Amino acid sequence: MIIVRSPLRVSFFGGGTDHPSWLERGEKGAVLSTSIDKYIYIQLRRLPAVFDFNYRVAWGMLEEVSTINEIQHPVVREVLKHYAGDNETGYEVIHNSDLPSKSGLGSSSSFTVSLLHAFYGNQEMLCSKKKLAREAIFVEQKLLGETVGYQDQIAAAHGGLNRIEFTEDGDYDISPIRLPASRRAALEDSMMLFFTGFTRFADEIEKRKVAKFGDRTKELREIYDMVGEGERILTDPSRDINDFGALLHQTWLNKKALDASVSNPEIDERYEAALKAGALGGKLLGAGGGGFLLMFVPPDKRAAVLAAMKGMTHVPLRMERSGTQVVLYDPELDSNYLPAGAKVS
């Protein structure tokens, strides 16, 4: 048995510029994001040939099927089909999550990274985080044909607070943003995460946004420029950390301009109520349309914003640094050595 966890992420600036359709235009792409202390867990083990099924997959439903093609969960089905193939049968995959899926925190990519990490670990293969990120991108963009960018898979695999630059061919450079403990705490203490109460299918929203990229060049270039400005605010000790909140407000306005489906009147009303209560800015995370709303709130205004957001669930969060991790492996193996015959990829 192997259990892997991969973090969810909060994307501050640059969302949209990580998409292949944007980068293939010769435009620049980058994001500023952090992984958070909320995780997707995947448990994977080989099943003995004593059941009347070959695959058991537990997620929002329980599947017990004989063939890979019968598996309804698209990521599990395509990963096993591509990486395990017909010669291997008998897998159990169990999914757990700290927060709801389809909510703007990159949970789909965290799932994919976790499953790949668990599968490779079960095969006694040690994979770099970059390989896991690239393989997850391949699964989502090529095997599943989803309208997704590059940032979520990279954040789930690597973890941490980073600036990530993307190239036209799908490669990336990741630059960790190292902050003094006091500056990091100031950022964490200013973040408030609220669940809107409903989820959405990001792929549908992303398709509408991508279709309008040619008409939204100005907005997307400004969104890209905000990555650099956000990084400068965080790393320059002379800058007021509250400037980060004001910049979040600006990127939210630019994001809403990409497509009307990014927000709705109820979310706009709550967002404005939070601003009136003392929040300096914020944004819906992920594609938009629902899910989690991040607000930047000075600590002395937190109580007022909580009251203004009554009815929305507040989820405390901190940033994390580790990325995807194996949290349980075969208990007979000592974690201090590599098993005989293990391969490194």
PDB file of C-alpha atoms in Angstrom, residues 4 6-7 18 20 75 79 83 106 108-118 120 126-143 148-159 162 164-166 169-174 322-325 345:
ATOM      1  CA  VAL A   4       0.398  10.102  -1.369  1.00  0.00           C
ATOM      2  CA  SER A   6      -0.458  16.649  -2.843  1.00  0.00           C
ATOM      3  CA  PRO A   7      -1.356  20.192  -1.802  1.00  0.00           C
ATOM      4  CA  ASP A  18      -0.240  29.767 -18.377  1.00  0.00           C
ATOM      5  CA  PRO A  20      -1.067  26.838 -24.239  1.00  0.00           C
ATOM      6  CA  VAL A  75      -8.160  10.366 -14.503  1.00  0.00           C
ATOM      7  CA  VAL A  79      -3.676   6.840 -16.100  1.00  0.00           C
ATOM      8  CA  TYR A  83       0.787   3.616 -17.697  1.00  0.00           C
ATOM      9  CA  GLY A 106      -6.429  23.065  -8.418  1.00  0.00           C
ATOM     10  CA  SER A 108      -8.039  18.041 -10.260  1.00  0.00           C
ATOM     11  CA  SER A 109      -4.323  18.498 -10.849  1.00  0.00           C
ATOM     12  CA  SER A 110      -3.507  17.595  -7.249  1.00  0.00           C
ATOM     13  CA  PHE A 111      -5.471  14.378  -7.812  1.00  0.00           C
ATOM     14  CA  THR A 112      -3.564  13.626 -11.012  1.00  0.00           C
ATOM     15  CA  VAL A 113      -0.162  14.333  -9.439  1.00  0.00           C
ATOM     16  CA  SER A 114      -1.029  12.188  -6.411  1.00  0.00           C
ATOM     17  CA  LEU A 115      -2.217   9.274  -8.537  1.00  0.00           C
ATOM     18  CA  LEU A 116       0.888   9.347 -10.738  1.00  0.00           C
ATOM     19  CA  HIS A 117       3.139   9.637  -7.681  1.00  0.00           C
ATOM     20  CA  ALA A 118       1.384   6.674  -6.057  1.00  0.00           C
ATOM     21  CA  TYR A 120       5.204   5.183  -9.793  1.00  0.00           C
ATOM     22  CA  LEU A 126      11.419   7.397  -7.729  1.00  0.00           C
ATOM     23  CA  CYS A 127      10.274  10.409  -9.764  1.00  0.00           C
ATOM     24  CA  SER A 128      11.424  13.999  -9.632  1.00  0.00           C
ATOM     25  CA  LYS A 129       8.775  16.619  -8.978  1.00  0.00           C
ATOM     26  CA  LYS A 130       9.385  18.041 -12.427  1.00  0.00           C
ATOM     27  CA  LYS A 131       8.657  14.661 -14.034  1.00  0.00           C
ATOM     28  CA  LEU A 132       5.443  14.330 -12.021  1.00  0.00           C
ATOM     29  CA  ALA A 133       4.344  17.835 -13.060  1.00  0.00           C
ATOM     30  CA  ARG A 134       5.080  17.162 -16.735  1.00  0.00           C
ATOM     31  CA  GLU A 135       3.334  13.790 -16.679  1.00  0.00           C
ATOM     32  CA  ALA A 136       0.273  15.337 -15.007  1.00  0.00           C
ATOM     33  CA  ILE A 137       0.164  18.018 -17.712  1.00  0.00           C
ATOM     34  CA  PHE A 138       0.351  15.279 -20.352  1.00  0.00           C
ATOM     35  CA  VAL A 139      -2.495  13.340 -18.725  1.00  0.00           C
ATOM     36  CA  GLU A 140      -4.804  16.340 -18.468  1.00  0.00           C
ATOM     37  CA  GLN A 141      -4.044  18.071 -21.762  1.00  0.00           C
ATOM     38  CA  LYS A 142      -3.385  15.101 -24.050  1.00  0.00           C
ATOM     39  CA  LEU A 143      -5.043  11.981 -22.598  1.00  0.00           C
ATOM     40  CA  VAL A 148      -6.261  23.518 -18.782  1.00  0.00           C
ATOM     41  CA  GLY A 149      -3.055  25.451 -18.344  1.00  0.00           C
ATOM     42  CA  TYR A 150       0.239  24.460 -16.772  1.00  0.00           C
ATOM     43  CA  GLN A 151       0.245  26.070 -13.357  1.00  0.00           C
ATOM     44  CA  ASP A 152      -1.873  23.709 -11.219  1.00  0.00           C
ATOM     45  CA  GLN A 153       0.133  20.564 -11.913  1.00  0.00           C
ATOM     46  CA  ILE A 154       3.394  22.384 -11.181  1.00  0.00           C
ATOM     47  CA  ALA A 155       2.110  23.875  -7.912  1.00  0.00           C
ATOM     48  CA  ALA A 156       0.822  20.488  -6.725  1.00  0.00           C
ATOM     49  CA  ALA A 157       4.088  18.731  -7.543  1.00  0.00           C
ATOM     50  CA  HIS A 158       6.611  21.302  -6.301  1.00  0.00           C
ATOM     51  CA  GLY A 159       4.719  23.102  -3.537  1.00  0.00           C
ATOM     52  CA  ASN A 162       6.751  30.533  -6.327  1.00  0.00           C
ATOM     53  CA  ILE A 164       6.564  30.142 -12.371  1.00  0.00           C
ATOM     54  CA  GLU A 165       7.533  31.193 -15.911  1.00  0.00           C
ATOM     55  CA  PHE A 166       6.168  29.255 -18.899  1.00  0.00           C
ATOM     56  CA  ASP A 169       6.793  24.575 -25.812  1.00  0.00           C
ATOM     57  CA  GLY A 170       5.237  23.826 -22.402  1.00  0.00           C
ATOM     58  CA  ASP A 171       8.413  23.893 -20.321  1.00  0.00           C
ATOM     59  CA  TYR A 172       8.724  26.030 -17.216  1.00  0.00           C
ATOM     60  CA  ASP A 173      11.130  27.630 -14.757  1.00  0.00           C
ATOM     61  CA  ILE A 174      10.170  27.780 -11.103  1.00  0.00           C
ATOM     62  CA  SER A 322       6.644  20.447   0.547  1.00  0.00           C
ATOM     63  CA  GLY A 323       4.558  19.721  -2.523  1.00  0.00           C
ATOM     64  CA  THR A 324       3.610  16.141  -3.307  1.00  0.00           C
ATOM     65  CA  GLN A 325       4.747  13.618  -0.706  1.00  0.00           C
ATOM     66  CA  SER A 345      13.414   8.173 -13.515  1.00  0.00           C
TER      67      SER A 345
END
